[in-house]
XYZ file of C-alpha atoms in Angstrom:
765
model
C 147.492 138.113 -73.077
C 145.528 138.204 -76.554
C 141.928 136.698 -76.078
C 140.710 135.510 -79.213
C 138.255 138.311 -79.507
C 140.277 141.449 -78.722
C 142.409 140.397 -81.834
C 139.251 141.773 -83.819
C 138.518 144.148 -81.764
C 141.857 146.175 -81.412
C 141.657 147.845 -84.826
C 139.232 150.733 -86.326
C 138.446 151.094 -90.015
C 136.106 153.100 -91.031
C 133.380 151.178 -93.067
C 132.492 152.414 -96.948
C 129.427 154.672 -97.246
C 128.057 155.156 -100.206
C 127.600 158.779 -99.925
C 129.423 162.194 -101.402
C 132.365 161.975 -98.767
C 132.695 165.845 -97.961
C 129.415 165.385 -95.650
C 131.720 163.715 -93.738
C 132.810 165.611 -90.747
C 136.300 166.742 -90.378
C 137.827 164.840 -88.389
C 141.900 165.645 -87.597
C 144.355 162.204 -86.787
C 146.469 162.490 -84.001
C 149.996 162.456 -85.689
C 152.122 159.843 -83.846
C 154.638 162.936 -83.559
C 152.595 164.855 -81.537
C 153.522 165.698 -77.971
C 151.439 165.915 -74.741
C 151.879 169.135 -74.283
C 151.216 169.979 -77.828
C 147.812 168.023 -77.718
C 146.662 169.615 -74.715
C 147.221 173.364 -76.101
C 145.349 172.380 -78.997
C 142.327 171.596 -77.209
C 142.537 174.331 -74.612
C 142.208 176.436 -78.027
C 139.425 174.821 -78.587
C 137.739 175.768 -75.608
C 135.466 178.653 -76.610
C 134.577 182.215 -74.550
C 130.960 182.707 -73.336
C 128.464 183.380 -75.599
C 131.534 184.024 -78.636
C 130.033 183.193 -82.379
C 133.194 182.299 -83.830
C 133.911 179.621 -81.410
C 132.034 176.395 -81.801
C 129.803 174.353 -79.144
C 130.866 171.555 -77.110
C 130.600 168.272 -78.746
C 127.230 167.279 -76.665
C 126.069 170.301 -76.852
C 126.129 169.672 -81.020
C 125.021 166.086 -80.538
C 122.080 167.287 -78.371
C 121.486 170.239 -80.927
C 120.974 172.357 -78.516
C 122.890 175.895 -76.771
C 126.070 175.857 -75.020
C 125.937 177.857 -72.337
C 129.494 178.310 -70.528
C 130.014 180.720 -67.777
C 134.005 180.915 -68.110
C 135.813 176.939 -67.912
C 134.289 173.922 -68.828
C 131.708 172.242 -68.450
C 129.004 173.649 -69.452
C 125.685 173.589 -67.943
C 124.178 170.790 -70.279
C 127.100 168.533 -69.660
C 126.520 169.193 -66.213
C 122.924 168.219 -65.786
C 123.456 164.861 -68.182
C 126.806 164.214 -66.531
C 128.562 164.103 -69.776
C 132.334 165.273 -69.968
C 132.311 168.750 -72.174
C 135.446 168.388 -74.392
C 135.920 170.157 -77.458
C 137.252 167.352 -79.954
C 134.840 166.781 -82.714
C 135.567 169.332 -85.398
C 132.139 170.930 -86.480
C 130.805 169.823 -90.138
C 131.675 171.204 -93.262
C 128.605 173.250 -94.552
C 128.041 172.157 -98.042
C 126.771 174.457 -100.795
C 122.623 174.687 -101.730
C 123.663 174.411 -105.278
C 126.493 171.738 -104.772
C 125.348 168.432 -106.013
C 128.355 167.362 -108.029
C 130.971 168.894 -106.964
C 131.502 166.254 -103.786
C 131.565 163.680 -105.835
C 134.471 163.347 -107.086
C 136.048 160.801 -104.910
C 132.960 159.074 -104.526
C 133.467 158.775 -108.272
C 136.706 157.586 -108.615
C 135.869 154.596 -106.396
C 133.056 153.296 -108.786
C 130.976 151.922 -105.998
C 129.794 154.199 -104.039
C 125.872 155.946 -104.378
C 123.981 158.212 -102.444
C 122.535 157.673 -99.526
C 118.580 158.184 -98.329
C 118.751 162.076 -96.828
C 117.307 162.472 -93.788
C 117.467 165.825 -92.134
C 114.401 165.054 -89.528
C 115.918 162.127 -87.848
C 116.442 162.537 -84.305
C 120.593 163.259 -83.198
C 120.902 159.290 -82.359
C 124.572 159.794 -84.157
C 127.590 162.235 -83.776
C 126.473 162.592 -87.957
C 123.420 164.135 -87.265
C 124.291 167.652 -87.334
C 125.375 166.540 -91.235
C 121.828 165.324 -91.765
C 123.047 161.792 -92.417
C 120.699 158.998 -92.011
C 123.016 155.989 -90.702
C 121.151 152.700 -90.954
C 122.323 151.096 -87.046
C 121.671 147.301 -88.918
C 123.399 148.399 -92.227
C 126.430 150.300 -91.539
C 126.856 148.998 -87.817
C 127.012 152.619 -85.685
C 125.277 152.676 -82.815
C 124.729 155.678 -80.358
C 127.846 157.441 -81.421
C 130.053 154.773 -81.175
C 131.785 153.635 -84.255
C 132.384 150.021 -85.067
C 135.225 148.062 -84.481
C 136.431 146.733 -88.069
C 136.284 142.566 -88.170
C 138.237 141.730 -90.542
C 136.572 139.368 -93.542
C 133.263 140.431 -92.273
C 130.765 141.323 -94.908
C 127.523 142.861 -95.026
C 124.720 139.899 -94.776
C 122.900 139.403 -98.039
C 119.747 140.028 -98.749
C 119.593 143.206 -97.106
C 119.478 145.529 -99.984
C 120.642 149.050 -100.448
C 123.655 150.153 -102.313
C 126.824 148.283 -103.767
C 129.297 148.698 -101.373
C 133.297 147.140 -102.618
C 135.986 145.903 -101.064
C 137.634 148.020 -98.434
C 140.379 149.735 -99.777
C 142.540 151.104 -96.857
C 144.461 153.504 -99.543
C 141.099 155.876 -100.058
C 141.631 156.327 -96.347
C 145.316 158.139 -96.318
C 144.245 161.341 -98.312
C 145.774 163.653 -95.713
C 141.879 165.381 -96.477
C 140.612 162.044 -94.949
C 141.952 161.923 -91.195
C 140.219 160.896 -88.287
C 140.842 161.515 -84.557
C 140.303 159.600 -81.049
C 137.037 160.339 -81.094
C 135.026 159.931 -77.994
C 132.373 157.949 -78.117
C 128.843 159.527 -76.028
C 127.327 156.743 -74.363
C 125.134 156.867 -71.049
C 127.579 154.423 -69.513
C 130.270 157.287 -69.804
C 131.309 158.451 -65.705
C 132.511 161.877 -65.750
C 131.853 162.974 -62.318
C 135.055 162.772 -61.417
C 136.246 165.142 -64.615
C 133.448 167.409 -63.521
C 134.589 167.591 -60.364
C 137.985 168.515 -60.924
C 136.245 170.999 -63.315
C 134.254 172.944 -60.788
C 137.284 172.762 -58.825
C 138.562 175.021 -61.383
C 140.647 171.484 -62.938
C 140.056 171.287 -65.897
C 141.171 167.213 -66.306
C 142.729 166.905 -69.799
C 143.689 163.239 -70.065
C 146.289 161.863 -72.123
C 146.280 159.896 -75.453
C 147.789 156.459 -74.022
C 146.740 153.900 -77.529
C 147.563 150.103 -77.516
C 149.800 148.891 -80.262
C 147.433 148.677 -83.077
C 147.419 148.039 -86.715
C 148.813 150.492 -89.547
C 145.884 151.407 -90.968
C 143.885 152.564 -87.677
C 143.769 152.660 -84.223
C 140.907 151.760 -81.463
C 139.330 155.108 -81.462
C 139.024 155.529 -76.890
C 141.229 156.523 -74.808
C 142.536 154.230 -72.452
C 144.266 156.441 -69.846
C 143.326 155.506 -65.856
C 142.307 158.846 -63.978
C 144.185 158.975 -60.359
C 141.836 159.101 -58.015
C 142.192 163.491 -56.679
C 141.677 162.425 -52.766
C 145.258 160.058 -52.399
C 146.670 160.094 -55.711
C 146.584 155.999 -56.060
C 144.985 154.959 -59.060
C 141.319 153.757 -58.155
C 139.775 150.906 -60.136
C 135.970 153.016 -59.279
C 137.339 155.809 -60.975
C 136.881 155.338 -64.452
C 136.179 158.020 -66.903
C 135.109 155.230 -69.592
C 136.332 152.265 -68.301
C 135.241 149.219 -66.305
C 137.368 147.043 -64.133
C 136.613 143.380 -63.713
C 138.871 141.059 -61.984
C 141.143 137.986 -63.718
C 139.521 134.734 -62.417
C 142.317 132.112 -60.668
C 141.233 129.246 -63.831
C 140.213 131.817 -66.433
C 141.520 132.410 -69.626
C 143.884 134.277 -67.858
C 146.372 132.647 -65.488
C 146.833 135.269 -62.594
C 150.346 133.560 -62.032
C 151.436 134.199 -65.522
C 150.632 137.744 -65.127
C 152.443 138.009 -62.340
C 155.309 137.415 -64.620
C 154.697 140.758 -66.296
C 156.451 143.470 -66.807
C 153.975 146.691 -65.220
C 154.720 150.549 -65.462
C 154.224 152.983 -62.271
C 150.621 152.727 -62.216
C 150.849 148.958 -61.669
C 149.442 148.597 -65.230
C 150.473 146.109 -68.391
C 148.623 148.022 -71.719
C 147.760 145.546 -74.607
C 145.613 145.881 -77.885
C 142.425 146.228 -76.185
C 142.869 146.331 -72.628
C 145.012 147.242 -69.784
C 145.826 144.977 -66.726
C 146.106 146.345 -63.268
C 148.030 144.234 -60.911
C 146.999 144.477 -56.985
C 149.114 142.540 -55.737
C 152.201 139.388 -57.381
C 150.668 137.065 -54.535
C 152.913 135.720 -51.729
C 153.639 132.589 -49.688
C 154.556 134.213 -46.640
C 151.157 135.400 -45.908
C 148.808 133.511 -47.757
C 147.890 135.709 -50.802
C 147.579 134.808 -54.532
C 148.479 136.959 -57.275
C 145.123 139.487 -58.142
C 144.939 141.461 -60.793
C 141.684 143.469 -63.003
C 141.193 143.628 -66.628
C 140.328 147.477 -67.720
C 138.490 147.715 -70.804
C 136.870 150.650 -72.358
C 132.812 150.355 -72.109
C 132.531 151.112 -75.752
C 133.695 147.370 -76.032
C 130.127 146.089 -74.941
C 128.262 148.598 -77.432
C 126.912 145.109 -79.373
C 125.504 143.733 -75.953
C 121.909 143.235 -75.002
C 119.964 145.525 -73.568
C 121.241 148.129 -75.807
C 122.304 151.343 -74.146
C 120.456 154.085 -75.716
C 121.503 157.678 -74.301
C 118.570 158.865 -75.524
C 116.823 156.695 -72.921
C 118.828 156.492 -70.122
C 118.507 161.017 -70.288
C 114.460 159.801 -70.135
C 115.152 158.237 -67.053
C 116.893 161.430 -65.507
C 114.338 163.507 -66.226
C 111.734 161.491 -65.114
C 113.521 161.753 -61.745
C 114.171 165.377 -62.084
C 110.422 165.710 -62.438
C 109.431 163.606 -59.514
C 112.140 165.375 -56.982
C 113.413 168.051 -57.561
C 117.266 168.673 -56.539
C 116.489 170.681 -53.190
C 114.127 167.705 -52.161
C 116.816 165.286 -53.405
C 119.357 166.910 -51.133
C 116.777 165.728 -48.330
C 116.060 162.908 -48.812
C 120.047 161.882 -49.467
C 120.536 163.342 -46.021
C 117.494 160.999 -44.392
C 119.026 158.009 -46.489
C 121.968 158.699 -44.649
C 120.619 159.478 -41.121
C 118.214 156.295 -41.332
C 119.001 153.669 -43.333
C 123.554 153.762 -43.643
C 123.965 153.271 -40.120
C 122.541 149.845 -40.942
C 122.350 148.763 -44.239
C 126.198 151.815 -45.052
C 126.527 151.109 -48.757
C 127.425 154.688 -49.484
C 130.225 157.009 -48.857
C 130.763 160.812 -48.396
C 134.197 159.964 -49.516
C 135.494 159.461 -53.077
C 134.654 160.835 -56.648
C 130.803 162.663 -56.608
C 130.532 166.366 -56.044
C 129.095 167.247 -52.851
C 127.972 170.863 -51.229
C 129.101 172.764 -48.513
C 127.412 170.186 -45.774
C 129.293 167.039 -47.028
C 126.110 166.069 -48.653
C 126.121 164.458 -52.368
C 125.065 166.586 -55.073
C 121.907 164.316 -56.531
C 123.228 165.818 -60.666
C 126.511 163.982 -59.353
C 124.776 160.444 -58.599
C 123.815 158.047 -61.402
C 120.681 157.662 -62.363
C 119.537 154.272 -60.868
C 121.876 154.448 -57.392
C 119.702 157.897 -56.455
C 116.578 156.843 -57.953
C 117.193 153.895 -55.376
C 118.113 156.143 -52.383
C 115.042 158.520 -52.575
C 112.644 155.256 -52.709
C 114.424 154.023 -49.507
C 114.594 157.438 -48.395
C 110.431 158.706 -48.472
C 109.243 157.202 -45.581
C 111.401 158.909 -43.813
C 109.891 162.204 -44.881
C 108.477 163.221 -41.496
C 111.500 163.319 -39.886
C 112.478 166.250 -42.095
C 111.306 169.755 -41.025
C 110.739 170.844 -44.162
C 109.698 168.360 -46.175
C 107.093 167.123 -43.066
C 105.303 170.251 -44.241
C 105.917 171.084 -47.535
C 105.546 167.617 -49.445
C 102.021 167.201 -49.324
C 102.506 164.639 -52.435
C 105.338 162.455 -52.555
C 106.812 160.691 -55.567
C 105.890 157.408 -55.998
C 108.345 154.687 -54.253
C 107.622 152.289 -56.929
C 108.094 154.635 -59.843
C 111.154 155.181 -58.249
C 112.726 151.393 -57.761
C 111.379 150.722 -61.385
C 113.342 153.721 -62.442
C 116.656 152.369 -60.589
C 115.806 148.806 -62.719
C 115.229 149.847 -65.392
C 118.221 152.486 -65.866
C 120.478 149.527 -64.201
C 120.066 146.992 -66.977
C 122.075 148.612 -69.599
C 124.902 148.978 -67.592
C 125.010 145.273 -66.252
C 127.863 144.624 -68.884
C 130.053 147.448 -67.670
C 129.264 147.319 -63.812
C 130.708 149.697 -61.562
C 130.195 150.296 -57.597
C 127.203 152.288 -58.508
C 125.540 149.715 -59.965
C 125.999 147.090 -56.838
C 125.214 149.749 -54.622
C 121.907 149.800 -56.253
C 121.135 146.283 -56.925
C 121.785 145.754 -53.535
C 119.389 148.462 -52.416
C 116.549 146.898 -54.919
C 116.849 144.025 -52.968
C 116.333 145.430 -49.857
C 112.865 146.915 -51.135
C 109.866 145.859 -49.068
C 107.001 143.342 -50.448
C 104.121 144.618 -52.096
C 102.486 141.816 -52.849
C 101.157 141.120 -48.769
C 100.149 137.576 -50.060
C 103.636 136.152 -50.602
C 106.727 136.532 -49.176
C 108.778 137.028 -52.615
C 108.627 136.220 -55.829
C 111.577 133.826 -57.512
C 112.386 137.006 -59.319
C 114.028 138.597 -56.446
C 115.602 135.534 -56.067
C 116.831 135.555 -59.410
C 117.800 138.982 -58.891
C 120.058 138.165 -55.704
C 121.990 135.914 -58.491
C 122.595 138.908 -60.637
C 124.182 141.344 -57.524
C 126.489 138.044 -56.458
C 127.680 137.396 -60.231
C 128.397 141.276 -60.541
C 129.898 141.017 -56.498
C 132.387 138.682 -58.413
C 133.145 139.829 -61.785
C 133.878 143.606 -59.349
C 136.198 141.116 -56.842
C 134.085 142.056 -54.075
C 134.793 138.489 -52.480
C 138.688 140.033 -52.177
C 139.652 141.629 -49.226
C 140.984 144.224 -50.750
C 142.881 145.817 -47.334
C 146.348 145.584 -48.578
C 145.795 146.627 -52.178
C 146.964 149.630 -53.816
C 143.510 151.633 -53.536
C 142.251 154.811 -52.017
C 141.531 154.442 -48.711
C 137.676 155.121 -48.903
C 137.594 152.714 -51.833
C 138.688 149.788 -49.713
C 136.459 150.623 -46.933
C 133.631 150.719 -49.415
C 134.176 147.954 -51.322
C 134.528 145.727 -47.667
C 131.151 147.071 -47.036
C 129.529 145.730 -50.148
C 131.337 142.401 -50.673
C 130.077 141.786 -47.248
C 126.315 143.081 -47.981
C 126.026 141.007 -50.549
C 126.810 138.122 -48.636
C 123.930 139.263 -45.957
C 121.862 139.664 -47.984
C 122.045 136.485 -49.926
C 122.125 134.512 -47.190
C 118.993 135.513 -45.353
C 117.297 135.285 -49.210
C 118.483 131.845 -48.831
C 117.156 130.909 -45.495
C 114.092 133.148 -46.253
C 113.224 131.232 -49.521
C 114.258 127.614 -48.530
C 116.760 127.862 -51.141
C 120.587 126.273 -51.441
C 123.129 129.548 -51.934
C 124.269 131.180 -54.481
C 127.564 131.909 -52.462
C 130.120 129.277 -51.800
C 132.107 129.933 -48.151
C 135.401 129.348 -49.401
C 134.902 131.723 -52.283
C 134.178 134.790 -50.370
C 137.212 135.812 -49.239
C 136.701 138.457 -46.302
C 138.075 139.712 -43.465
C 135.462 140.867 -40.422
C 135.091 144.348 -40.438
C 135.915 146.761 -37.808
C 135.533 149.876 -37.108
C 138.555 151.590 -39.288
C 135.784 150.281 -42.162
C 133.125 153.318 -41.748
C 134.079 156.486 -42.666
C 133.440 159.216 -39.803
C 131.920 161.590 -42.819
C 129.581 159.153 -43.750
C 128.223 159.679 -40.346
C 124.681 162.159 -39.701
C 123.711 162.540 -36.262
C 124.976 162.868 -32.419
C 123.163 159.885 -32.246
C 125.206 156.956 -32.177
C 128.130 157.076 -29.155
C 132.085 156.945 -29.549
C 132.504 153.660 -31.372
C 129.380 152.431 -32.043
C 128.710 153.928 -35.490
C 129.316 150.820 -37.829
C 128.549 148.207 -34.662
C 124.781 146.781 -35.825
C 126.100 146.123 -39.357
C 129.473 144.395 -37.724
C 127.547 142.001 -35.519
C 125.094 141.521 -38.695
C 127.927 139.970 -40.857
C 128.979 137.649 -37.674
C 125.609 136.774 -36.934
C 125.264 135.619 -40.942
C 128.312 133.639 -40.811
C 127.050 131.393 -37.792
C 123.894 131.593 -39.671
C 125.881 130.281 -43.046
C 126.729 127.036 -41.177
C 123.235 126.277 -39.484
C 122.136 126.503 -43.203
C 124.826 124.579 -44.640
C 125.150 122.230 -41.877
C 121.875 121.397 -40.873
C 119.130 122.414 -43.649
C 121.583 121.414 -47.047
C 119.987 118.474 -48.696
C 122.556 116.160 -47.969
C 122.340 117.525 -44.194
C 118.436 117.313 -43.953
C 118.522 113.425 -45.210
C 121.420 112.723 -42.989
C 119.937 114.232 -40.087
C 116.045 114.179 -39.949
C 115.867 110.395 -38.482
C 118.471 110.462 -36.353
C 118.157 112.838 -33.148
C 121.519 111.783 -31.730
C 123.333 112.945 -35.192
C 121.377 115.729 -35.419
C 122.173 117.538 -31.428
C 125.604 116.591 -32.425
C 125.871 118.519 -35.435
C 123.634 121.534 -33.564
C 125.803 122.012 -30.264
C 128.376 123.764 -31.518
C 126.542 126.171 -33.399
C 123.630 126.575 -30.541
C 127.199 127.869 -28.613
C 128.777 129.934 -31.191
C 125.382 131.945 -31.802
C 125.270 132.062 -27.729
C 128.363 133.674 -27.411
C 127.631 136.533 -30.393
C 124.470 137.274 -28.192
C 126.606 137.901 -25.084
C 129.233 139.799 -27.153
C 126.584 142.311 -28.638
C 128.420 146.171 -27.025
C 125.999 147.675 -23.994
C 123.111 149.081 -25.421
C 123.388 147.465 -28.869
C 119.937 145.706 -28.672
C 117.729 148.037 -26.974
C 115.415 144.960 -25.561
C 118.627 142.758 -25.069
C 118.227 143.707 -21.371
C 115.248 146.094 -20.608
C 115.578 145.901 -16.886
C 119.616 147.286 -17.166
C 119.917 151.303 -16.706
C 122.134 150.924 -19.780
C 119.205 150.174 -21.433
C 116.799 152.654 -20.180
C 119.150 155.127 -20.595
C 119.560 154.467 -24.310
C 115.738 154.841 -24.772
C 115.673 158.193 -23.578
C 118.228 159.009 -25.711
C 116.536 157.621 -28.746
C 113.045 158.961 -27.546
C 111.837 161.148 -30.565
C 113.997 159.727 -33.286
C 114.264 156.210 -35.194
C 115.947 153.333 -33.297
C 116.366 150.216 -36.165
C 118.249 147.920 -34.065
C 115.049 145.489 -34.145
C 115.848 144.049 -37.280
C 118.779 142.577 -35.874
C 117.539 141.542 -32.351
C 114.949 139.440 -34.787
C 117.071 137.973 -36.704
C 119.218 136.673 -33.585
C 115.606 135.428 -32.763
C 115.264 133.904 -36.471
C 118.907 131.957 -35.601
C 117.443 130.040 -32.612
C 114.406 128.875 -34.384
C 115.635 127.721 -37.504
C 117.910 125.509 -34.646
C 115.419 124.473 -32.655
C 113.294 123.568 -35.782
C 116.064 121.119 -37.310
C 116.136 119.489 -33.690
C 112.404 118.942 -33.576
C 112.455 117.033 -36.889
C 113.361 113.273 -35.960
C 110.381 111.769 -34.492
C 109.810 111.064 -31.136
C 110.099 107.393 -30.123
C 110.715 105.875 -26.568
C 114.564 105.758 -26.575
C 114.195 109.902 -27.161
C 111.463 111.309 -25.235
C 112.875 112.553 -22.481
C 115.570 114.502 -24.569
C 112.268 116.060 -27.015
C 110.803 117.052 -24.238
C 113.957 119.112 -22.933
C 114.028 120.490 -26.617
C 110.236 121.615 -26.857
C 111.299 123.307 -23.176
C 113.788 124.886 -25.141
C 111.559 126.042 -28.434
C 108.437 127.054 -26.208
C 110.985 129.610 -24.074
C 112.045 131.020 -27.759
C 108.450 131.167 -29.122
C 107.708 133.460 -26.072
C 110.752 135.475 -26.386
C 109.619 136.291 -30.026
C 106.326 137.064 -28.705
C 107.597 139.478 -25.352
C 110.375 141.070 -28.475
C 107.182 141.925 -30.942
C 105.257 143.274 -27.621
C 108.048 145.417 -26.509
C 108.455 147.248 -29.600
C 107.557 150.639 -29.326
C 106.594 153.659 -32.267
C 110.192 154.156 -32.747
C 111.145 151.188 -33.620
C 108.206 150.042 -35.557
C 108.907 153.254 -37.729
C 112.940 153.042 -38.480
C 114.474 150.879 -41.164
C 114.268 147.049 -41.343
C 115.722 144.619 -43.520
C 113.392 143.385 -46.399
C 114.325 139.282 -45.075
C 111.895 141.031 -41.285
C 108.915 140.209 -43.239
C 109.821 136.797 -43.624
C 111.279 135.563 -40.461
C 108.191 137.162 -38.697
C 106.390 134.831 -40.992
C 108.819 132.182 -39.685
C 107.731 132.990 -36.086
C 103.885 132.453 -37.295
C 105.411 128.871 -38.721
C 107.054 127.985 -35.469
C 104.659 128.255 -33.210
C 102.493 126.673 -35.426
C 104.536 123.613 -35.926
C 105.047 123.640 -31.930
C 101.276 123.316 -31.125
C 99.870 120.349 -34.044
C 102.859 118.972 -32.388
C 102.112 118.558 -29.310
C 102.880 115.825 -27.064
C 100.857 116.364 -23.968
C 97.956 117.459 -23.415
C 99.592 120.228 -20.960
C 101.820 120.877 -23.478
C 98.688 121.408 -26.461
C 96.830 124.023 -24.049
C 100.155 125.959 -23.118
C 100.737 126.299 -27.054
C 97.612 127.237 -28.405
C 97.516 130.057 -25.345
C 100.594 131.339 -27.020
C 99.548 131.255 -30.922
C 95.815 132.877 -29.964
C 98.163 135.149 -28.496
C 100.640 135.794 -30.896
C 97.704 136.257 -33.564
C 95.839 138.672 -31.640
C 99.421 140.825 -31.218
C 100.009 140.554 -35.168
C 96.487 142.153 -35.822
C 97.428 145.003 -33.473
C 101.067 145.252 -34.679
C 100.215 145.482 -38.007
C 98.032 148.366 -37.813
C 101.103 150.180 -37.857
C 103.854 147.868 -39.339
C 103.062 146.166 -42.977
C 105.826 143.845 -42.334
C 103.528 142.106 -39.443
C 100.589 141.385 -42.636
C 102.664 138.196 -44.295
C 102.581 136.570 -40.515
C 98.932 137.232 -39.432
C 98.096 136.141 -42.787
C 99.217 132.895 -42.574
C 97.334 131.941 -39.224
C 94.523 134.055 -40.243
C 93.981 131.398 -43.288
C 94.566 127.817 -40.930
C 92.248 129.363 -38.584
C 89.641 130.158 -40.716
C 89.491 126.823 -42.945
C 89.725 124.601 -39.916
C 92.740 123.839 -38.580
C 91.546 120.149 -37.721
C 90.180 120.107 -41.276
C 93.809 121.727 -42.994
C 96.221 120.533 -40.375
C 96.857 116.603 -39.081
C 96.303 117.377 -35.099
C 98.395 114.993 -32.963
C 96.016 113.706 -30.530
C 97.053 116.004 -27.797
C 96.563 119.103 -29.776
C 93.038 117.691 -31.331
C 91.392 117.578 -27.505
C 92.976 120.798 -26.700
C 91.816 122.875 -29.717
C 88.440 121.018 -29.847
C 88.072 122.248 -26.067
C 89.297 125.760 -26.973
C 86.039 126.363 -28.980
C 88.698 127.384 -32.027
C 86.634 124.837 -34.808
C 83.780 127.352 -35.033
């Protein structure tokens, strides 16, 4: 199963360089007969003792030209700080004698085509050869961030670039025993070493075996394609890749899953090819209706030439900026706040899996990727007042805008090699509240949503992983992430009024259950047994109904077909109204604090949350918004003599929903207003303002018009009061203020009854 580009990428041939070859670092090629035990012993011997001068530093410390502080066993302090794998594979560069200017050029002279390159002793350490003082120009030699290029047969230098006269590649030149090469792991910031660091901190130094792919006789792909095992269950993990990324094989793509199901796989359900590995999830079964599912696992280095380029110095700069803004101690507290006040309502993260945790089970900030760490901090900052230490010690918290900016910039380079952390970051960025009170959202948020959907499809999050051979924690988080993408995309589609990026037929996920929420992710005793996860489960169920409302009543074809016929609209809307009512009646007792304010259970819940935050308001508003959308569709057909009675009944129901949203906002207390609200909540409040305005301007009778106008004025006054403590209401208020200030009768064509009510109400001033 070799794609066209894989055939060109499976070998590595060193490019000819016009320079004294002895200046190059000394590499040692793995002999084909070298056993894994011998290799492991050789790497163990290379580990130096603490502050031993006769032993060299680790590869990354040499690359950074920094002191290598190693207490006992790897990793060293610098590798822990920058989340790098602490290895001792690369040998130190040979030192050249000061007066040796000719003695090292024998091989160069024998070829006759090599010339000296310019020597740069003061440049930054951009490549693994920085210690030797070489200026390896990226465009000339094809080296990028220390990642060796893959030789493309027949590829020559671009004409007109200048420089030395490079001759053709001579394989015999590199078969000299003194010029051997090792499988060098590229120092890429996309490399994920958290699992390795986790094992090292527990006294188990992870040494991956060399699992090379079939290659030519000249050279081999200089990467380690071994799949690490998840330490929690012993089963291979798709997300626990040391330096690789896993992407699902599409049904109609270049690789046919039904063909792949006939391949032979090893004990890890894998088949190794020249540049990738194929991992089998299942072979498919007619009995249970499953289809063959496979993932390709490729090394991150294969995407090293993609844009935007990931440069280690840039990613490290982002990390330093986050660490300068938030110390590790404050970071731990912010992570706890996130788990307590955000995770219950948008459960993206997990305390299980690969990241290093402290004694309390909280992730160590040093083990979390920069992109998602900055996003977590940004969402947790509003809740600093609920931390017993941060409420008095953090007088000037860092800028949330700066943190979200870093999260986005740090996420961009790894979009080529996405992981679950990238998906989590994108969703947290999409959950950020809008920053401009004058607009609902910019088109960029919709574009970002499409990127998140694309990543989810590449990672296979739109497939049900329940029966896949994965660790239990990864199955749980995959299901939650798949549903989180679905929920966020559908509500943004409703807010923007755009067609959805997701086709429901291709989003094959089983409904969430309590078992999909790990007990370890709970923080705090507030939620009773069986209640944890119910908010998100019910939100997913509601979103499925909203998706059908949008598809059946608001798609372009549906709108064209239905907006002129009340009878046809009612026929389509009736089953949706029934499903929406059934959903509300199936809610667990106390999930929505205002579902029945007079009930004893509701009173107990309000008392239990008297001194804490309650984020159930976002779900309740989403339910009311779904009802508003139904009535908006049913009120589109014009009133005629034949349907006047039906329209009158519909307006009665619509006015009841408008009063419901007014009472909902009026009943929100401080604990609910200060809690976590989904990002689409702001537009949902604005939809309510637009709905009340629509009811007034289309009023068929004077009595109806006066009632709608009174409700509209009361809603506007309530928004003014509540918006002082909740910025989510600013846009809903601004939309009404603009109409009232400009003069409603001059701005909108009012029905005769509405015009009379407006005039009698004295609102034209």
